[in-house]
PDB file of C-alpha atoms in Angstrom:
ATOM      1  CA  UNK A   1      11.357  15.219  31.142  1.00 57.00           C
ATOM      2  CA  UNK A   2       7.793  13.920  30.741  1.00 64.00           C
ATOM      3  CA  UNK A   3       7.357  14.652  27.062  1.00 92.00           C
ATOM      4  CA  UNK A   4       5.292  12.635  24.646  1.00 97.00           C
ATOM      5  CA  UNK A   5       5.226  13.975  21.095  1.00 97.00           C
ATOM      6  CA  UNK A   6       2.586  13.382  18.438  1.00 98.00           C
ATOM      7  CA  UNK A   7       2.474  14.120  14.732  1.00 97.00           C
ATOM      8  CA  UNK A   8       0.699  15.562  12.903  1.00 97.00           C
ATOM      9  CA  UNK A   9      -1.094  18.131  15.072  1.00 97.00           C
ATOM     10  CA  UNK A  10      -3.996  18.301  12.638  1.00 97.00           C
ATOM     11  CA  UNK A  11      -5.139  15.872   9.953  1.00 97.00           C
ATOM     12  CA  UNK A  12      -7.971  16.108   7.453  1.00 97.00           C
ATOM     13  CA  UNK A  13      -8.732  12.994   5.444  1.00 94.00           C
ATOM     14  CA  UNK A  14     -11.375  11.587   3.188  1.00 92.00           C
ATOM     15  CA  UNK A  15     -13.194   8.346   3.866  1.00 91.00           C
ATOM     16  CA  UNK A  16     -11.124   6.499   1.254  1.00 90.00           C
ATOM     17  CA  UNK A  17      -7.734   7.742   2.429  1.00 91.00           C
ATOM     18  CA  UNK A  18      -5.056   5.875   4.346  1.00 96.00           C
ATOM     19  CA  UNK A  19      -3.104   7.879   6.911  1.00 97.00           C
ATOM     20  CA  UNK A  20      -1.056   7.280  10.035  1.00 98.00           C
ATOM     21  CA  UNK A  21      -0.706   9.011  13.382  1.00 98.00           C
ATOM     22  CA  UNK A  22       2.652   8.872  15.138  1.00 98.00           C
ATOM     23  CA  UNK A  23       3.642   9.040  18.768  1.00 98.00           C
ATOM     24  CA  UNK A  24       7.095   9.065  20.360  1.00 98.00           C
ATOM     25  CA  UNK A  25       8.471   9.118  23.885  1.00 97.00           C
ATOM     26  CA  UNK A  26      12.039   9.051  25.165  1.00 90.00           C
ATOM     27  CA  UNK A  27      11.352   8.520  28.855  1.00 93.00           C
ATOM     28  CA  UNK A  28      12.106   4.805  28.815  1.00 92.00           C
ATOM     29  CA  UNK A  29       8.440   4.035  29.365  1.00 93.00           C
ATOM     30  CA  UNK A  30       7.350   0.494  28.517  1.00 92.00           C
ATOM     31  CA  UNK A  31       3.595   1.034  28.151  1.00 92.00           C
ATOM     32  CA  UNK A  32       1.969   3.179  25.475  1.00 95.00           C
ATOM     33  CA  UNK A  33      -1.664   3.984  24.831  1.00 96.00           C
ATOM     34  CA  UNK A  34      -4.040   5.335  22.209  1.00 97.00           C
ATOM     35  CA  UNK A  35      -7.132   7.232  23.313  1.00 97.00           C
ATOM     36  CA  UNK A  36      -9.948   8.862  21.369  1.00 98.00           C
ATOM     37  CA  UNK A  37     -11.633  11.946  22.790  1.00 97.00           C
ATOM     38  CA  UNK A  38     -14.803  13.571  21.526  1.00 97.00           C
ATOM     39  CA  UNK A  39     -15.813  17.080  22.553  1.00 94.00           C
ATOM     40  CA  UNK A  40     -16.952  17.414  26.184  1.00 93.00           C
ATOM     41  CA  UNK A  41     -16.250  13.722  26.853  1.00 95.00           C
ATOM     42  CA  UNK A  42     -13.413  12.042  28.749  1.00 96.00           C
ATOM     43  CA  UNK A  43     -10.679  10.162  26.879  1.00 96.00           C
ATOM     44  CA  UNK A  44     -11.806   6.743  25.688  1.00 96.00           C
ATOM     45  CA  UNK A  45      -9.172   4.000  25.698  1.00 94.00           C
ATOM     46  CA  UNK A  46      -8.544   2.294  22.352  1.00 96.00           C
ATOM     47  CA  UNK A  47      -5.322   0.268  22.626  1.00 95.00           C
ATOM     48  CA  UNK A  48      -2.555  -0.476  25.115  1.00 93.00           C
ATOM     49  CA  UNK A  49       0.904  -1.764  24.299  1.00 94.00           C
ATOM     50  CA  UNK A  50       2.934  -3.178  27.130  1.00 91.00           C
ATOM     51  CA  UNK A  51       6.573  -4.063  26.453  1.00 91.00           C
ATOM     52  CA  UNK A  52       5.851  -3.688  22.716  1.00 93.00           C
ATOM     53  CA  UNK A  53       3.018  -6.221  22.774  1.00 93.00           C
ATOM     54  CA  UNK A  54      -0.645  -5.371  22.327  1.00 94.00           C
ATOM     55  CA  UNK A  55      -2.208  -6.023  25.720  1.00 91.00           C
ATOM     56  CA  UNK A  56      -5.573  -4.285  25.434  1.00 89.00           C
ATOM     57  CA  UNK A  57      -7.839  -3.714  22.422  1.00 92.00           C
ATOM     58  CA  UNK A  58     -11.077  -2.130  23.545  1.00 92.00           C
ATOM     59  CA  UNK A  59     -13.096  -3.669  20.682  1.00 92.00           C
ATOM     60  CA  UNK A  60     -11.937  -0.976  18.295  1.00 96.00           C
ATOM     61  CA  UNK A  61     -13.104  -1.278  14.647  1.00 96.00           C
ATOM     62  CA  UNK A  62     -10.524  -2.756  12.296  1.00 96.00           C
ATOM     63  CA  UNK A  63     -10.287   0.503  10.350  1.00 97.00           C
ATOM     64  CA  UNK A  64      -7.957   1.524  13.200  1.00 98.00           C
ATOM     65  CA  UNK A  65      -4.734  -0.501  13.254  1.00 98.00           C
ATOM     66  CA  UNK A  66      -2.087   0.084  15.925  1.00 98.00           C
ATOM     67  CA  UNK A  67       1.590  -0.684  15.575  1.00 97.00           C
ATOM     68  CA  UNK A  68       4.480  -0.501  18.032  1.00 97.00           C
ATOM     69  CA  UNK A  69       7.748  -0.692  16.061  1.00 95.00           C
ATOM     70  CA  UNK A  70       9.868  -0.291  19.202  1.00 93.00           C
ATOM     71  CA  UNK A  71       9.545   0.766  22.820  1.00 91.00           C
ATOM     72  CA  UNK A  72       9.682   4.492  21.947  1.00 96.00           C
ATOM     73  CA  UNK A  73       7.290   4.603  18.994  1.00 97.00           C
ATOM     74  CA  UNK A  74       3.593   4.009  18.563  1.00 98.00           C
ATOM     75  CA  UNK A  75       1.641   4.368  15.335  1.00 98.00           C
ATOM     76  CA  UNK A  76      -2.057   4.328  14.568  1.00 98.00           C
ATOM     77  CA  UNK A  77      -2.887   3.436  10.978  1.00 98.00           C
ATOM     78  CA  UNK A  78      -6.182   4.766   9.661  1.00 97.00           C
ATOM     79  CA  UNK A  79      -8.136   3.412   6.699  1.00 95.00           C
ATOM     80  CA  UNK A  80     -11.685   3.893   5.448  1.00 94.00           C
ATOM     81  CA  UNK A  81     -12.689   6.052   8.391  1.00 95.00           C
ATOM     82  CA  UNK A  82     -16.159   7.486   8.918  1.00 96.00           C
ATOM     83  CA  UNK A  83     -17.058  11.114   9.728  1.00 96.00           C
ATOM     84  CA  UNK A  84     -17.980  10.017  13.277  1.00 96.00           C
ATOM     85  CA  UNK A  85     -14.333   9.057  13.785  1.00 97.00           C
ATOM     86  CA  UNK A  86     -13.449  12.756  13.811  1.00 97.00           C
ATOM     87  CA  UNK A  87     -11.992  13.445  17.255  1.00 97.00           C
ATOM     88  CA  UNK A  88      -8.850  14.302  19.206  1.00 98.00           C
ATOM     89  CA  UNK A  89      -6.539  11.275  19.248  1.00 98.00           C
ATOM     90  CA  UNK A  90      -4.298  11.152  22.276  1.00 98.00           C
ATOM     91  CA  UNK A  91      -1.197   9.096  22.871  1.00 98.00           C
ATOM     92  CA  UNK A  92       0.026   8.428  26.392  1.00 96.00           C
ATOM     93  CA  UNK A  93       2.845   6.522  28.006  1.00 95.00           C
ATOM     94  CA  UNK A  94       3.704   5.151  31.423  1.00 92.00           C
ATOM     95  CA  UNK A  95       6.565   3.233  32.999  1.00 89.00           C
ATOM     96  CA  UNK A  96       4.524   0.062  32.830  1.00 79.00           C
ATOM     97  CA  UNK A  97       4.545  -0.553  36.569  1.00 77.00           C
ATOM     98  CA  UNK A  98       1.313  -1.354  38.411  1.00 70.00           C
ATOM     99  CA  UNK A  99      -0.922   1.657  39.116  1.00 70.00           C
ATOM    100  CA  UNK A 100       1.452   3.940  37.250  1.00 84.00           C
ATOM    101  CA  UNK A 101       0.932   7.521  36.054  1.00 90.00           C
ATOM    102  CA  UNK A 102       0.104   8.094  32.400  1.00 93.00           C
ATOM    103  CA  UNK A 103       1.542  11.101  30.576  1.00 95.00           C
ATOM    104  CA  UNK A 104      -0.315  12.430  27.564  1.00 97.00           C
ATOM    105  CA  UNK A 105       0.963  13.853  24.317  1.00 97.00           C
ATOM    106  CA  UNK A 106      -0.570  16.992  22.774  1.00 97.00           C
ATOM    107  CA  UNK A 107      -2.894  14.999  20.536  1.00 97.00           C
ATOM    108  CA  UNK A 108      -3.803  14.910  16.855  1.00 98.00           C
ATOM    109  CA  UNK A 109      -7.016  16.637  15.815  1.00 98.00           C
ATOM    110  CA  UNK A 110      -8.521  14.389  13.122  1.00 98.00           C
ATOM    111  CA  UNK A 111     -11.294  15.469  10.770  1.00 97.00           C
ATOM    112  CA  UNK A 112     -12.846  12.896   8.429  1.00 96.00           C
ATOM    113  CA  UNK A 113     -14.748  14.360   5.494  1.00 94.00           C
TER     114      UNK A 113
ATOM    115  CA  UNK B   1     -23.135   2.138  37.703  1.00 82.00           C
ATOM    116  CA  UNK B   2     -20.227   4.128  36.330  1.00 87.00           C
ATOM    117  CA  UNK B   3     -16.738   3.256  37.500  1.00 91.00           C
ATOM    118  CA  UNK B   4     -15.888   6.887  38.269  1.00 95.00           C
ATOM    119  CA  UNK B   5     -18.368   9.701  38.800  1.00 96.00           C
ATOM    120  CA  UNK B   6     -17.864  13.441  38.863  1.00 96.00           C
ATOM    121  CA  UNK B   7     -20.235  16.374  38.905  1.00 91.00           C
ATOM    122  CA  UNK B   8     -20.027  17.868  35.409  1.00 87.00           C
ATOM    123  CA  UNK B   9     -20.446  21.416  36.711  1.00 88.00           C
ATOM    124  CA  UNK B  10     -19.761  24.083  35.806  1.00 95.00           C
ATOM    125  CA  UNK B  11     -18.347  24.979  39.196  1.00 97.00           C
ATOM    126  CA  UNK B  12     -17.929  28.729  39.471  1.00 97.00           C
ATOM    127  CA  UNK B  13     -15.702  30.309  42.123  1.00 97.00           C
ATOM    128  CA  UNK B  14     -14.349  33.848  42.514  1.00 98.00           C
ATOM    129  CA  UNK B  15     -10.668  34.517  42.090  1.00 98.00           C
ATOM    130  CA  UNK B  16      -8.757  33.814  45.299  1.00 98.00           C
ATOM    131  CA  UNK B  17     -11.319  31.355  46.651  1.00 98.00           C
ATOM    132  CA  UNK B  18     -10.899  27.628  47.282  1.00 98.00           C
ATOM    133  CA  UNK B  19     -12.269  25.352  44.557  1.00 98.00           C
ATOM    134  CA  UNK B  20     -13.330  21.889  45.691  1.00 97.00           C
ATOM    135  CA  UNK B  21     -13.663  19.132  43.094  1.00 98.00           C
ATOM    136  CA  UNK B  22     -15.039  15.725  43.988  1.00 97.00           C
ATOM    137  CA  UNK B  23     -14.918  12.235  42.550  1.00 97.00           C
ATOM    138  CA  UNK B  24     -16.346   8.891  43.655  1.00 96.00           C
ATOM    139  CA  UNK B  25     -15.422   5.443  42.401  1.00 95.00           C
ATOM    140  CA  UNK B  26     -17.275   2.161  42.525  1.00 93.00           C
ATOM    141  CA  UNK B  27     -14.620  -0.552  42.883  1.00 88.00           C
ATOM    142  CA  UNK B  28     -13.029  -0.920  46.314  1.00 86.00           C
ATOM    143  CA  UNK B  29      -9.936  -2.604  44.863  1.00 85.00           C
ATOM    144  CA  UNK B  30      -8.920   0.617  43.093  1.00 85.00           C
ATOM    145  CA  UNK B  31      -5.303   1.363  43.917  1.00 85.00           C
ATOM    146  CA  UNK B  32      -4.220   4.674  42.420  1.00 92.00           C
ATOM    147  CA  UNK B  33      -5.960   7.951  41.748  1.00 95.00           C
ATOM    148  CA  UNK B  34      -5.110  10.860  39.498  1.00 96.00           C
ATOM    149  CA  UNK B  35      -6.280  14.362  38.753  1.00 98.00           C
ATOM    150  CA  UNK B  36      -5.730  15.796  35.278  1.00 98.00           C
ATOM    151  CA  UNK B  37      -6.435  19.318  34.069  1.00 98.00           C
ATOM    152  CA  UNK B  38      -7.583  19.788  30.491  1.00 98.00           C
ATOM    153  CA  UNK B  39      -7.912  23.132  28.773  1.00 97.00           C
ATOM    154  CA  UNK B  40     -10.331  23.326  25.854  1.00 95.00           C
ATOM    155  CA  UNK B  41      -8.803  21.743  22.751  1.00 93.00           C
ATOM    156  CA  UNK B  42      -5.682  20.610  24.618  1.00 95.00           C
ATOM    157  CA  UNK B  43      -4.558  17.289  26.067  1.00 97.00           C
ATOM    158  CA  UNK B  44      -4.882  16.251  29.725  1.00 97.00           C
ATOM    159  CA  UNK B  45      -2.084  17.456  32.005  1.00 96.00           C
ATOM    160  CA  UNK B  46      -1.282  15.630  35.247  1.00 96.00           C
ATOM    161  CA  UNK B  47      -1.968  17.689  38.370  1.00 96.00           C
ATOM    162  CA  UNK B  48      -1.690  15.162  41.189  1.00 95.00           C
ATOM    163  CA  UNK B  49      -1.491  11.460  41.889  1.00 95.00           C
ATOM    164  CA  UNK B  50      -2.437   9.886  45.225  1.00 96.00           C
ATOM    165  CA  UNK B  51      -2.154   6.307  46.407  1.00 93.00           C
ATOM    166  CA  UNK B  52      -2.733   6.341  50.184  1.00 93.00           C
ATOM    167  CA  UNK B  53      -5.510   7.569  52.431  1.00 95.00           C
ATOM    168  CA  UNK B  54      -5.124  11.140  53.572  1.00 96.00           C
ATOM    169  CA  UNK B  55      -3.985  14.388  52.051  1.00 97.00           C
ATOM    170  CA  UNK B  56      -1.245  15.137  49.553  1.00 97.00           C
ATOM    171  CA  UNK B  57      -0.238  18.724  48.926  1.00 97.00           C
ATOM    172  CA  UNK B  58       1.616  20.240  45.981  1.00 96.00           C
ATOM    173  CA  UNK B  59       1.694  24.025  45.901  1.00 97.00           C
ATOM    174  CA  UNK B  60      -1.864  25.338  45.681  1.00 98.00           C
ATOM    175  CA  UNK B  61      -3.256  21.855  45.083  1.00 98.00           C
ATOM    176  CA  UNK B  62      -4.286  19.279  47.698  1.00 98.00           C
ATOM    177  CA  UNK B  63      -5.583  15.836  46.827  1.00 98.00           C
ATOM    178  CA  UNK B  64      -7.577  13.959  49.448  1.00 98.00           C
ATOM    179  CA  UNK B  65      -8.288  10.232  49.384  1.00 97.00           C
ATOM    180  CA  UNK B  66     -10.749   8.316  51.537  1.00 96.00           C
ATOM    181  CA  UNK B  67     -10.790   4.656  50.498  1.00 94.00           C
ATOM    182  CA  UNK B  68     -13.444   3.699  53.050  1.00 94.00           C
ATOM    183  CA  UNK B  69     -15.863   6.161  51.454  1.00 95.00           C
ATOM    184  CA  UNK B  70     -14.465   5.557  47.922  1.00 95.00           C
ATOM    185  CA  UNK B  71     -14.002   9.253  47.508  1.00 95.00           C
ATOM    186  CA  UNK B  72     -11.191  11.416  46.155  1.00 97.00           C
ATOM    187  CA  UNK B  73     -11.143  15.191  45.988  1.00 98.00           C
ATOM    188  CA  UNK B  74      -8.978  18.023  44.709  1.00 98.00           C
ATOM    189  CA  UNK B  75      -8.754  21.366  46.478  1.00 98.00           C
ATOM    190  CA  UNK B  76      -7.355  24.369  44.657  1.00 98.00           C
ATOM    191  CA  UNK B  77      -6.411  27.224  46.973  1.00 98.00           C
ATOM    192  CA  UNK B  78      -6.174  30.854  45.833  1.00 98.00           C
ATOM    193  CA  UNK B  79      -7.931  29.972  42.569  1.00 98.00           C
ATOM    194  CA  UNK B  80      -6.798  31.916  39.523  1.00 98.00           C
ATOM    195  CA  UNK B  81      -8.579  32.552  36.207  1.00 97.00           C
ATOM    196  CA  UNK B  82      -5.869  30.393  34.616  1.00 97.00           C
ATOM    197  CA  UNK B  83      -7.224  27.445  36.641  1.00 98.00           C
ATOM    198  CA  UNK B  84     -10.408  27.572  34.549  1.00 98.00           C
ATOM    199  CA  UNK B  85     -10.453  24.194  32.796  1.00 98.00           C
ATOM    200  CA  UNK B  86     -12.026  20.761  32.946  1.00 98.00           C
ATOM    201  CA  UNK B  87     -10.648  18.545  35.706  1.00 98.00           C
ATOM    202  CA  UNK B  88     -10.631  14.817  35.050  1.00 98.00           C
ATOM    203  CA  UNK B  89     -10.503  12.236  37.825  1.00 97.00           C
ATOM    204  CA  UNK B  90      -8.880   8.921  36.826  1.00 96.00           C
ATOM    205  CA  UNK B  91      -8.711   5.668  38.747  1.00 93.00           C
ATOM    206  CA  UNK B  92      -6.473   2.656  38.204  1.00 89.00           C
ATOM    207  CA  UNK B  93      -7.767  -0.576  39.665  1.00 80.00           C
ATOM    208  CA  UNK B  94      -4.395  -2.238  39.713  1.00 72.00           C
ATOM    209  CA  UNK B  95      -5.613  -5.616  38.497  1.00 66.00           C
ATOM    210  CA  UNK B  96      -5.260  -4.647  34.856  1.00 62.00           C
ATOM    211  CA  UNK B  97      -2.813  -1.998  35.788  1.00 61.00           C
ATOM    212  CA  UNK B  98      -2.547  -0.377  32.393  1.00 73.00           C
ATOM    213  CA  UNK B  99      -6.186   0.698  32.296  1.00 84.00           C
ATOM    214  CA  UNK B 100      -7.455   4.027  33.616  1.00 89.00           C
ATOM    215  CA  UNK B 101     -11.096   4.699  34.290  1.00 92.00           C
ATOM    216  CA  UNK B 102     -11.949   8.364  33.749  1.00 96.00           C
ATOM    217  CA  UNK B 103     -14.757  10.383  35.201  1.00 96.00           C
ATOM    218  CA  UNK B 104     -16.683  12.649  32.855  1.00 96.00           C
ATOM    219  CA  UNK B 105     -14.840  15.711  34.184  1.00 97.00           C
ATOM    220  CA  UNK B 106     -15.833  18.826  36.113  1.00 97.00           C
ATOM    221  CA  UNK B 107     -15.657  22.182  34.377  1.00 97.00           C
ATOM    222  CA  UNK B 108     -14.253  24.876  36.669  1.00 97.00           C
ATOM    223  CA  UNK B 109     -14.754  28.586  36.009  1.00 97.00           C
ATOM    224  CA  UNK B 110     -12.723  31.032  38.103  1.00 98.00           C
ATOM    225  CA  UNK B 111     -14.158  34.513  37.795  1.00 97.00           C
ATOM    226  CA  UNK B 112     -11.841  37.550  38.096  1.00 94.00           C
TER     227      UNK B 112
END
């Protein structure tokens, strides 16, 4: 089973709202990722958690705040977003071994009004 | 210079033909290579991974890796209209092994 789940599937929020995206995997993977993808562009890495510790932050604005409560869960807290933050947000996971395969969840389509 | 380069396409092939998708990468220390398929509005789906020079076959798909030329390709035999999608090449350098470098993707159209 290579399933990564994400909720919600769609989210519409105003620029003053606070919302959270959730990601879950039950494959025993120890690395989890957040990506942002704009239309006709490849996924753009935002954050990496390895063994529940933040290992990579790709200079993401502080209005995006990641959290890894345990090895199966990954959250992305959103606050004071801008319309240009509208995108498909993808979660992925991997075993955490060197050069390992990443498996993607279905994504959350975010629209910021 | 981009880490990973792909022709954006679109690449159009007739149904039943072989589709050939290509990808080059800039860093010789790259260790693992992946092909993902992405339908419009959906998330990337793993097609193949390859780690060693040569060919790796899985059903209608063959991945080819040539580390000397820094080149990886994906062949799709007996192409079907359902193969129409964007194909993303991803490279992992191994040094920071949690980071993938993606190409911009090649859009494939398979015409019935």
